[in-house]
């Protein structure tokens, strides 16, 4: 059988999935397993790396079984992952020395404040494109080295390896033979000079991270490693890797400067392709690597919203207002017009463009006739308002945005997508394949395997499912947005 399929591993914040794609970019089988969250303290979020590894093997085998394919039918594997989530492990045993510290985790806020007070943020931002925030990996590694007994000494001896989830999975898949990270994930560490594409010794010294811990930085497509035969029954090459938001950018075929995609999952992440130019934002957006192919880097401006779908999960698990996440649409439909309720979902602080790790969530504008429907509607509206925050920042940095391509689990909600178009004042386009994160990983692997010949050929596979055009007048949308801005001011820590 000709190897014309790609197995995409999508290791996310709340689940681990594997999807088999054919050479037209069509998903033909998938398997998924939920990932338990660990909350040791308020503001702390962890995952068990061993659970991630077990789930990855299980869903890869499950997807192949559902597709009725042998491993020989695979041209290769593509990996995409929750970015910034950080693992440190022993190079001999492969065992993590601590739970993975998740991207949402806030435990290093004090260290970030210290570094900022010492005047280091301008230099860090200039070299990495990032801001000083607990979101990124560098301070997470520093925390592990400081707080895990023996970790500092072991790291300085070269006995420990550090990496993001794709790096950890590649290590395990290759039987410990490959310690590498693709350029997109590396660009989220606070340790990479994104213009040089190399680890920065000054930054490593500043954060106290030995360079010997760090993986080799590689392209997003290439001969990245080979799985050991016991995992799938035969060796399979790993040919593509990218962080989830960059993978979604490729999956949405946003391969030309000026194109924007927004992914709605646990959080929301809007990415604007800026081509070969690494634009330094004046509106507190991040400059990041969109993808690196054949040593050439394409850059992007990104806005990160920490809580989108996670707010719906809170209504379900925290308040018990709904039994299943999909019920929120029907509940929100019964909200009173002009209810004036605002939900600011700053459960783990606020991301772009505020970058306020000390902010906390709030429900504002409550009256005696506020009920579950209004709270549900305000929760969905918060996703739209936060997206407008990001788009306004991009426009402030000079972008002319004609449309937003959307993906992720939340975009199947038609009323929410219409509300998004109305709130932002920009057409919203939903593709037929909304699992674009996994699709992007498959595309990257398929590019190296020869299933697709170029980024332009990927663009030809993109198909529109539905477009949502703004229907609300500008004064109304602006009035609602002003209310949101006032609500955010109420929860800011500074």
PDB file of N, CA and C in Angstrom, residues 260-264 267-271 285 303-305 307-308 352-354 380-395 401 404-406 410 416-417 419-421 423-426 428 481 484:
ATOM      1  N   UNK A 260      -5.245  36.413   8.841  1.00  0.00           N
ATOM      2  CA  UNK A 260      -5.440  36.216  10.282  1.00  0.00           C
ATOM      3  C   UNK A 260      -6.281  34.976  10.520  1.00  0.00           C
ATOM      4  N   UNK A 261      -5.867  34.180  11.503  1.00  0.00           N
ATOM      5  CA  UNK A 261      -6.721  33.090  11.976  1.00  0.00           C
ATOM      6  C   UNK A 261      -6.885  33.251  13.487  1.00  0.00           C
ATOM      7  N   UNK A 262      -8.032  32.792  13.990  1.00  0.00           N
ATOM      8  CA  UNK A 262      -8.286  32.789  15.435  1.00  0.00           C
ATOM      9  C   UNK A 262      -8.812  31.414  15.816  1.00  0.00           C
ATOM     10  N   UNK A 263      -8.153  30.788  16.771  1.00  0.00           N
ATOM     11  CA  UNK A 263      -8.515  29.443  17.215  1.00  0.00           C
ATOM     12  C   UNK A 263      -9.186  29.536  18.576  1.00  0.00           C
ATOM     13  N   UNK A 264     -10.347  28.893  18.701  1.00  0.00           N
ATOM     14  CA  UNK A 264     -11.130  28.950  19.927  1.00  0.00           C
ATOM     15  C   UNK A 264     -11.199  27.576  20.569  1.00  0.00           C
ATOM     16  N   UNK A 267      -8.268  28.363  25.370  1.00  0.00           N
ATOM     17  CA  UNK A 267      -8.072  29.794  25.233  1.00  0.00           C
ATOM     18  C   UNK A 267      -8.399  30.197  23.811  1.00  0.00           C
ATOM     19  N   UNK A 268      -8.066  31.438  23.460  1.00  0.00           N
ATOM     20  CA  UNK A 268      -8.225  31.886  22.074  1.00  0.00           C
ATOM     21  C   UNK A 268      -6.931  32.549  21.651  1.00  0.00           C
ATOM     22  N   UNK A 269      -6.515  32.271  20.434  1.00  0.00           N
ATOM     23  CA  UNK A 269      -5.237  32.785  19.955  1.00  0.00           C
ATOM     24  C   UNK A 269      -5.415  33.274  18.525  1.00  0.00           C
ATOM     25  N   UNK A 270      -5.181  34.568  18.337  1.00  0.00           N
ATOM     26  CA  UNK A 270      -5.275  35.164  17.011  1.00  0.00           C
ATOM     27  C   UNK A 270      -3.863  35.401  16.493  1.00  0.00           C
ATOM     28  N   UNK A 271      -3.613  34.956  15.270  1.00  0.00           N
ATOM     29  CA  UNK A 271      -2.280  35.031  14.678  1.00  0.00           C
ATOM     30  C   UNK A 271      -2.366  35.749  13.340  1.00  0.00           C
ATOM     31  N   UNK A 285       1.287  43.094  21.657  1.00  0.00           N
ATOM     32  CA  UNK A 285       1.129  41.787  21.038  1.00  0.00           C
ATOM     33  C   UNK A 285       2.492  41.106  21.018  1.00  0.00           C
ATOM     34  N   UNK A 303      -1.920  37.493  19.421  1.00  0.00           N
ATOM     35  CA  UNK A 303      -2.598  37.873  20.654  1.00  0.00           C
ATOM     36  C   UNK A 303      -3.114  36.627  21.338  1.00  0.00           C
ATOM     37  N   UNK A 304      -2.849  36.517  22.631  1.00  0.00           N
ATOM     38  CA  UNK A 304      -3.202  35.314  23.387  1.00  0.00           C
ATOM     39  C   UNK A 304      -4.272  35.631  24.425  1.00  0.00           C
ATOM     40  N   UNK A 305      -5.373  34.918  24.365  1.00  0.00           N
ATOM     41  CA  UNK A 305      -6.438  35.004  25.361  1.00  0.00           C
ATOM     42  C   UNK A 305      -6.387  33.713  26.159  1.00  0.00           C
ATOM     43  N   UNK A 307      -8.423  32.451  28.516  1.00  0.00           N
ATOM     44  CA  UNK A 307      -9.667  31.745  28.841  1.00  0.00           C
ATOM     45  C   UNK A 307     -10.733  32.065  27.802  1.00  0.00           C
ATOM     46  N   UNK A 308     -11.125  31.045  27.040  1.00  0.00           N
ATOM     47  CA  UNK A 308     -12.249  31.141  26.112  1.00  0.00           C
ATOM     48  C   UNK A 308     -13.204  29.983  26.428  1.00  0.00           C
ATOM     49  N   UNK A 352      -3.088  39.066  26.321  1.00  0.00           N
ATOM     50  CA  UNK A 352      -2.966  40.246  25.471  1.00  0.00           C
ATOM     51  C   UNK A 352      -4.304  40.980  25.372  1.00  0.00           C
ATOM     52  N   UNK A 353      -4.269  42.297  25.238  1.00  0.00           N
ATOM     53  CA  UNK A 353      -3.089  43.162  25.251  1.00  0.00           C
ATOM     54  C   UNK A 353      -2.751  43.705  26.647  1.00  0.00           C
ATOM     55  N   UNK A 354      -3.360  43.107  27.699  1.00  0.00           N
ATOM     56  CA  UNK A 354      -3.210  43.654  29.049  1.00  0.00           C
ATOM     57  C   UNK A 354      -1.992  43.086  29.782  1.00  0.00           C
ATOM     58  N   UNK A 380     -20.220  33.842  26.681  1.00  0.00           N
ATOM     59  CA  UNK A 380     -19.923  33.762  25.254  1.00  0.00           C
ATOM     60  C   UNK A 380     -19.485  35.123  24.705  1.00  0.00           C
ATOM     61  N   UNK A 381     -20.142  36.187  25.175  1.00  0.00           N
ATOM     62  CA  UNK A 381     -19.753  37.524  24.722  1.00  0.00           C
ATOM     63  C   UNK A 381     -18.311  37.841  25.077  1.00  0.00           C
ATOM     64  N   UNK A 382     -17.828  37.315  26.220  1.00  0.00           N
ATOM     65  CA  UNK A 382     -16.465  37.622  26.640  1.00  0.00           C
ATOM     66  C   UNK A 382     -15.444  37.138  25.618  1.00  0.00           C
ATOM     67  N   UNK A 383     -15.761  36.051  24.951  1.00  0.00           N
ATOM     68  CA  UNK A 383     -14.872  35.538  23.900  1.00  0.00           C
ATOM     69  C   UNK A 383     -14.809  36.537  22.746  1.00  0.00           C
ATOM     70  N   UNK A 384     -15.958  37.109  22.405  1.00  0.00           N
ATOM     71  CA  UNK A 384     -16.013  38.071  21.299  1.00  0.00           C
ATOM     72  C   UNK A 384     -15.293  39.369  21.656  1.00  0.00           C
ATOM     73  N   UNK A 385     -15.525  39.862  22.871  1.00  0.00           N
ATOM     74  CA  UNK A 385     -14.875  41.106  23.293  1.00  0.00           C
ATOM     75  C   UNK A 385     -13.354  40.951  23.346  1.00  0.00           C
ATOM     76  N   UNK A 386     -12.895  39.824  23.871  1.00  0.00           N
ATOM     77  CA  UNK A 386     -11.446  39.611  23.945  1.00  0.00           C
ATOM     78  C   UNK A 386     -10.835  39.527  22.551  1.00  0.00           C
ATOM     79  N   UNK A 387     -11.578  38.927  21.611  1.00  0.00           N
ATOM     80  CA  UNK A 387     -11.090  38.876  20.237  1.00  0.00           C
ATOM     81  C   UNK A 387     -10.978  40.281  19.663  1.00  0.00           C
ATOM     82  N   UNK A 388     -11.978  41.128  19.960  1.00  0.00           N
ATOM     83  CA  UNK A 388     -11.900  42.509  19.464  1.00  0.00           C
ATOM     84  C   UNK A 388     -10.688  43.214  20.061  1.00  0.00           C
ATOM     85  N   UNK A 389     -10.390  42.960  21.337  1.00  0.00           N
ATOM     86  CA  UNK A 389      -9.176  43.528  21.931  1.00  0.00           C
ATOM     87  C   UNK A 389      -7.958  43.231  21.059  1.00  0.00           C
ATOM     88  N   UNK A 390      -7.849  41.976  20.622  1.00  0.00           N
ATOM     89  CA  UNK A 390      -6.687  41.562  19.834  1.00  0.00           C
ATOM     90  C   UNK A 390      -6.685  42.193  18.441  1.00  0.00           C
ATOM     91  N   UNK A 391      -7.846  42.209  17.798  1.00  0.00           N
ATOM     92  CA  UNK A 391      -7.927  42.765  16.443  1.00  0.00           C
ATOM     93  C   UNK A 391      -7.659  44.261  16.459  1.00  0.00           C
ATOM     94  N   UNK A 392      -8.161  44.945  17.489  1.00  0.00           N
ATOM     95  CA  UNK A 392      -7.886  46.386  17.606  1.00  0.00           C
ATOM     96  C   UNK A 392      -6.387  46.622  17.771  1.00  0.00           C
ATOM     97  N   UNK A 393      -5.717  45.760  18.547  1.00  0.00           N
ATOM     98  CA  UNK A 393      -4.271  45.902  18.729  1.00  0.00           C
ATOM     99  C   UNK A 393      -3.537  45.666  17.417  1.00  0.00           C
ATOM    100  N   UNK A 394      -3.966  44.653  16.655  1.00  0.00           N
ATOM    101  CA  UNK A 394      -3.330  44.392  15.361  1.00  0.00           C
ATOM    102  C   UNK A 394      -3.506  45.563  14.408  1.00  0.00           C
ATOM    103  N   UNK A 395      -4.708  46.127  14.407  1.00  0.00           N
ATOM    104  CA  UNK A 395      -4.943  47.295  13.551  1.00  0.00           C
ATOM    105  C   UNK A 395      -4.086  48.466  14.015  1.00  0.00           C
ATOM    106  N   UNK A 401      -7.093  44.303   8.250  1.00  0.00           N
ATOM    107  CA  UNK A 401      -7.691  42.975   8.386  1.00  0.00           C
ATOM    108  C   UNK A 401      -9.047  42.953   7.686  1.00  0.00           C
ATOM    109  N   UNK A 404     -11.467  37.219   9.225  1.00  0.00           N
ATOM    110  CA  UNK A 404     -10.852  36.370  10.235  1.00  0.00           C
ATOM    111  C   UNK A 404     -11.263  34.935   9.941  1.00  0.00           C
ATOM    112  N   UNK A 405     -10.276  34.048   9.787  1.00  0.00           N
ATOM    113  CA  UNK A 405     -10.566  32.626   9.630  1.00  0.00           C
ATOM    114  C   UNK A 405     -10.567  31.985  11.020  1.00  0.00           C
ATOM    115  N   UNK A 406     -11.629  31.281  11.340  1.00  0.00           N
ATOM    116  CA  UNK A 406     -11.793  30.757  12.702  1.00  0.00           C
ATOM    117  C   UNK A 406     -11.790  29.228  12.691  1.00  0.00           C
ATOM    118  N   UNK A 410     -15.211  25.709  19.582  1.00  0.00           N
ATOM    119  CA  UNK A 410     -16.307  26.649  19.834  1.00  0.00           C
ATOM    120  C   UNK A 410     -16.953  27.163  18.557  1.00  0.00           C
ATOM    121  N   UNK A 416     -22.770  32.218  18.104  1.00  0.00           N
ATOM    122  CA  UNK A 416     -21.542  32.797  18.650  1.00  0.00           C
ATOM    123  C   UNK A 416     -20.695  33.386  17.532  1.00  0.00           C
ATOM    124  N   UNK A 417     -20.595  32.708  16.402  1.00  0.00           N
ATOM    125  CA  UNK A 417     -19.805  33.232  15.288  1.00  0.00           C
ATOM    126  C   UNK A 417     -20.435  34.497  14.706  1.00  0.00           C
ATOM    127  N   UNK A 419     -22.231  36.600  16.520  1.00  0.00           N
ATOM    128  CA  UNK A 419     -21.943  37.599  17.549  1.00  0.00           C
ATOM    129  C   UNK A 419     -20.501  38.086  17.437  1.00  0.00           C
ATOM    130  N   UNK A 420     -19.589  37.171  17.092  1.00  0.00           N
ATOM    131  CA  UNK A 420     -18.192  37.535  16.911  1.00  0.00           C
ATOM    132  C   UNK A 420     -18.047  38.526  15.762  1.00  0.00           C
ATOM    133  N   UNK A 421     -18.667  38.230  14.629  1.00  0.00           N
ATOM    134  CA  UNK A 421     -18.605  39.141  13.482  1.00  0.00           C
ATOM    135  C   UNK A 421     -19.192  40.504  13.840  1.00  0.00           C
ATOM    136  N   UNK A 423     -19.437  41.867  16.869  1.00  0.00           N
ATOM    137  CA  UNK A 423     -18.654  42.546  17.898  1.00  0.00           C
ATOM    138  C   UNK A 423     -17.371  43.143  17.324  1.00  0.00           C
ATOM    139  N   UNK A 424     -16.712  42.388  16.445  1.00  0.00           N
ATOM    140  CA  UNK A 424     -15.442  42.848  15.881  1.00  0.00           C
ATOM    141  C   UNK A 424     -15.658  43.756  14.685  1.00  0.00           C
ATOM    142  N   UNK A 425     -16.792  43.581  14.002  1.00  0.00           N
ATOM    143  CA  UNK A 425     -17.070  44.384  12.813  1.00  0.00           C
ATOM    144  C   UNK A 425     -16.304  43.915  11.598  1.00  0.00           C
ATOM    145  N   UNK A 426     -16.013  42.624  11.563  1.00  0.00           N
ATOM    146  CA  UNK A 426     -15.214  42.042  10.485  1.00  0.00           C
ATOM    147  C   UNK A 426     -15.818  40.698  10.083  1.00  0.00           C
ATOM    148  N   UNK A 428     -16.307  36.871   9.380  1.00  0.00           N
ATOM    149  CA  UNK A 428     -15.724  35.692  10.012  1.00  0.00           C
ATOM    150  C   UNK A 428     -15.948  34.506   9.082  1.00  0.00           C
ATOM    151  N   UNK A 481     -18.931  47.349  23.480  1.00  0.00           N
ATOM    152  CA  UNK A 481     -17.489  47.184  23.696  1.00  0.00           C
ATOM    153  C   UNK A 481     -16.971  48.152  24.755  1.00  0.00           C
ATOM    154  N   UNK A 484     -17.533  46.599  27.991  1.00  0.00           N
ATOM    155  CA  UNK A 484     -16.505  45.586  28.246  1.00  0.00           C
ATOM    156  C   UNK A 484     -15.219  46.228  28.756  1.00  0.00           C
TER     157      UNK A 484
END
